[in-house]
Each structure stands twice: as C-alpha cells, then as structure tokens.
XYZ file of C-alpha atoms in Angstrom:
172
model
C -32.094 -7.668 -19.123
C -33.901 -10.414 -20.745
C -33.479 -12.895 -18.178
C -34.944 -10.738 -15.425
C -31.816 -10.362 -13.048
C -28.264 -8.969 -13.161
C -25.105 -10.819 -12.711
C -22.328 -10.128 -11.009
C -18.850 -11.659 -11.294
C -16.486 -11.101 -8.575
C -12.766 -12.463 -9.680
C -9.512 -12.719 -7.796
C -6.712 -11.992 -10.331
C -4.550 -14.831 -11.387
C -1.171 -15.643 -9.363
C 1.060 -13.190 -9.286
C 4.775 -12.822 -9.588
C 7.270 -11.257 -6.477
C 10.302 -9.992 -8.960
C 12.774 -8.096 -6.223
C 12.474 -4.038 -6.256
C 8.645 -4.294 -7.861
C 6.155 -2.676 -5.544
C 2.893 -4.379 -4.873
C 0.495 -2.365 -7.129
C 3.359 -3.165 -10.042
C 3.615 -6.904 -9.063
C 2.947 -8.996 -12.714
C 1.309 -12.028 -13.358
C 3.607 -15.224 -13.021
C 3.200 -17.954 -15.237
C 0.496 -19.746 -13.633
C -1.275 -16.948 -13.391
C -1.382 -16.547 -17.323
C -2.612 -19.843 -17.779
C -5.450 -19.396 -14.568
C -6.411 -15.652 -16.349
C -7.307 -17.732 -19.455
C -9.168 -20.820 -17.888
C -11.210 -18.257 -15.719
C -11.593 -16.674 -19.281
C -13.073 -20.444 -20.956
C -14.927 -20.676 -18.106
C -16.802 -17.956 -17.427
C -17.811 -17.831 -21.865
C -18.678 -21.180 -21.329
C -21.041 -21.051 -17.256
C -22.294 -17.075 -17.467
C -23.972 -14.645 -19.536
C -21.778 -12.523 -21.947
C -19.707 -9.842 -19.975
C -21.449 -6.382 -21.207
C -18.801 -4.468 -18.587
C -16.052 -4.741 -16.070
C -14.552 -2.865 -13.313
C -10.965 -3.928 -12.986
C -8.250 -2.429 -10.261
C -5.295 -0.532 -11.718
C -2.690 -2.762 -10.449
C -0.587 -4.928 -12.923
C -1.571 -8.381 -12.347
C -5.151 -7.296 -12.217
C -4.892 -5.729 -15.614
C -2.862 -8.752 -17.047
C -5.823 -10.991 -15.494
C -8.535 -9.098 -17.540
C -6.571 -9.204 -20.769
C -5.558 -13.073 -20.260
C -9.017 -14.018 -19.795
C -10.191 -12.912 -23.451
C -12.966 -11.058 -22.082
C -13.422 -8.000 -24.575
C -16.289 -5.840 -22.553
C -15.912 -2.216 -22.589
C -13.484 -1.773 -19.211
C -13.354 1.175 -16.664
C -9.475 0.905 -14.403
C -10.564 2.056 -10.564
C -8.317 3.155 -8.884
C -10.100 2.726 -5.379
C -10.713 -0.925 -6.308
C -6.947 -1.444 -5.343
C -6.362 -1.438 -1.586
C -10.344 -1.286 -1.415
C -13.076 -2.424 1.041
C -16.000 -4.060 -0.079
C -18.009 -1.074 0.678
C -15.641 0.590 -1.729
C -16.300 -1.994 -4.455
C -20.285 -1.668 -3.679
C -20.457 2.175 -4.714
C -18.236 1.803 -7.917
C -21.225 -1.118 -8.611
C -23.920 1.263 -7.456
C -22.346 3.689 -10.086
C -22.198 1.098 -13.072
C -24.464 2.476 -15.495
C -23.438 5.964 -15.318
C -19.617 4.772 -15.566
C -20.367 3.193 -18.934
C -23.759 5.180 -20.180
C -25.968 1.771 -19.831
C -27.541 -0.921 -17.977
C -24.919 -3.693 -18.551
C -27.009 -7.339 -17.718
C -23.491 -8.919 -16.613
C -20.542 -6.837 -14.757
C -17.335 -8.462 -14.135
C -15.565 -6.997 -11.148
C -11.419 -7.793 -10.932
C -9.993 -7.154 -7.774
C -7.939 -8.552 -4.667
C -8.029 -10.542 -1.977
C -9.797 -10.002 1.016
C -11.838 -7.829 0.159
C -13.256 -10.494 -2.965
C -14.182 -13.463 -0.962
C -15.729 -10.359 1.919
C -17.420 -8.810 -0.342
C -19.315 -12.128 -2.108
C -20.053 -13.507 1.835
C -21.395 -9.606 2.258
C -23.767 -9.398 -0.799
C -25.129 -12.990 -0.144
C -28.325 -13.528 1.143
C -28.045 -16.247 3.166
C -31.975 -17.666 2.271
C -31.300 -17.639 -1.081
C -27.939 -18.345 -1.713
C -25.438 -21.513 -2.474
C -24.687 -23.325 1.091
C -21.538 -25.016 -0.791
C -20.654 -22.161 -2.729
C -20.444 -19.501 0.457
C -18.336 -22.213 2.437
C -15.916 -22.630 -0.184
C -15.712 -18.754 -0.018
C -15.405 -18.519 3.526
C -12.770 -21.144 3.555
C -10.320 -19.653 0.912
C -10.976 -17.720 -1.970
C -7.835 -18.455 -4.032
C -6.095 -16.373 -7.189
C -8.243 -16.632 -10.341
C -11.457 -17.382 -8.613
C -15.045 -16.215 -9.528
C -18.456 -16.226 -7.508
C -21.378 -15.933 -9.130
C -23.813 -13.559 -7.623
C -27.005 -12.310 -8.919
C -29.746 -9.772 -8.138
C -33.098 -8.875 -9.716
C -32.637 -4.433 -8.868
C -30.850 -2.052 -10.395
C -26.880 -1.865 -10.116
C -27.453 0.920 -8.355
C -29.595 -1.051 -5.662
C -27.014 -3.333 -4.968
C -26.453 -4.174 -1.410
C -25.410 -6.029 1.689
C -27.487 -9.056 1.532
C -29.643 -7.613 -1.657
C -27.415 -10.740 -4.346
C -28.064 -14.789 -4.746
C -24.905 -16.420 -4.273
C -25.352 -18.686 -7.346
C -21.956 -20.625 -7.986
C -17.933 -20.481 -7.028
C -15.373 -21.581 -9.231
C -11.479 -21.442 -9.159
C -9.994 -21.384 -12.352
C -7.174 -24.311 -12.451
C-alpha cells in the first residue's frame, strides 16, 4: 500500500435482461448493460488505483459485468454475495487477504442492489465522507454504478463507519 489507504469499489452490475423461464440468479446482461459493464470498466482504469482483486456474486449478469468491464484482477465467485446483506458483504471483505494469499491495495466488490447502495451509506463515515456522493447513494444507486470508499486499516478491520466515502459514479 504505497499510498497509505485501501480502496474499495462497490459496483452494481450492469442492466440486466428478463428472458421468460430464466430464474433470477440466471438473469443475463441486456444490451445496455454490456455497453454500462465496459464504461464502468474505462472509468474506473481511468479515476482509481489498479484493481489487485475482486469479489464478484455468482449470478449471471454479475459475472458478465466483471468480464465486460476489462478488469483482469485475480477473481474469487461468492456465493453469499448473491441474495446478501451488507453485513454479509463486510465479512467476505474482512476475509480478503486470506481469500487471495495477499494484501490487495484496491478490491472491487460486484454485487446487487440494495444491499450496494446500504452497504456504501453503512461503511461511510459521515465526518469524513462525500456530502454529494452519499446523497446520490441514498437517492438511487442505479445498474453499473461504483462508490468509491476508502480506509487506512486492514481489510480485515473494515467496518460500519470505519471507510471515506470518496466519489459515486454511474457508468452511462
């Protein structure tokens, strides 16, 4: 960690598709969402640190997300990210560095709505954090968004409150 914090990137997948007799966890990306995955992909190699690692939910258009974005970090598929709750999504962070065997600087997490935009308002510190950036959270966090949170402990330190809010962006 050269820059003296962690960063954490908490991403909506991109817009999914409703084809008839597909359940929800198989649900694919629709075309939008292929061209979102890969904006959120220019933007975030563009705005944030190099992804060194990324949690990503089993379902389909999660999966499709990750790969459409270009993002080439070594990947673990959670299961318990789908259907989660932030505090879910907080111990498979806590557990980051012995998921992959090291201390990745910049962790992508790709996941669903609510528990995204919840768990972004959750790790914000309110003191510290982006006043524009929460609000446009609280209002609507919509498909192929990313906040921006960082946080100068360990991944394994990560907590309610413990992150800076630093930015918000939806990927259009």
């Amino acid at each position: 960690m050269t820059d003296g914090y962690r960063t954490l990137l908490l991403m909506r997948h991109a817009k999914s598709d409703r084809p008839p007799g597909v359940g929800d966890h198989e649900r694919p990306l629709s075309a939008r969402g292929f061209r979102e995955a890969a904006l959120a992909g220019d933007w975030m190699r563009a705005n944030v640190s190099e992804v060194d690692a990324v949690l990503c939910s089993t379902a389909t258009r999660t999966r499709q997300t990750l790969q459409h974005t270009g993002i080439t970090a070594p990947v673990r598929y959670v299961d318990r990210i789908y259907d989660s709750t932030p505090g879910i999504v907080i111990e498979e962070i806590n557990a980051v560095q012995s998921l992959f065997g090291e201390d990745p600087s910049t962790l992508l997490v790709v996941g669903h709505e609510p528990v995204m935009s919840s768990l972004a308002l959750g790790l914000a510190d309110p003191d510290v954090s982006d006043e524009t950036a929460a609000e446009q959270i609280a209002l609507k966090f919509p498909t192929s968004s990313i906040a921006v949170l960082r946080s100068t402990g360990a991944w394994a330190d990560v907590e309610p409150g413990g992150c800076e809010l630093v930015s918000f962006h939806i990927a259009r």
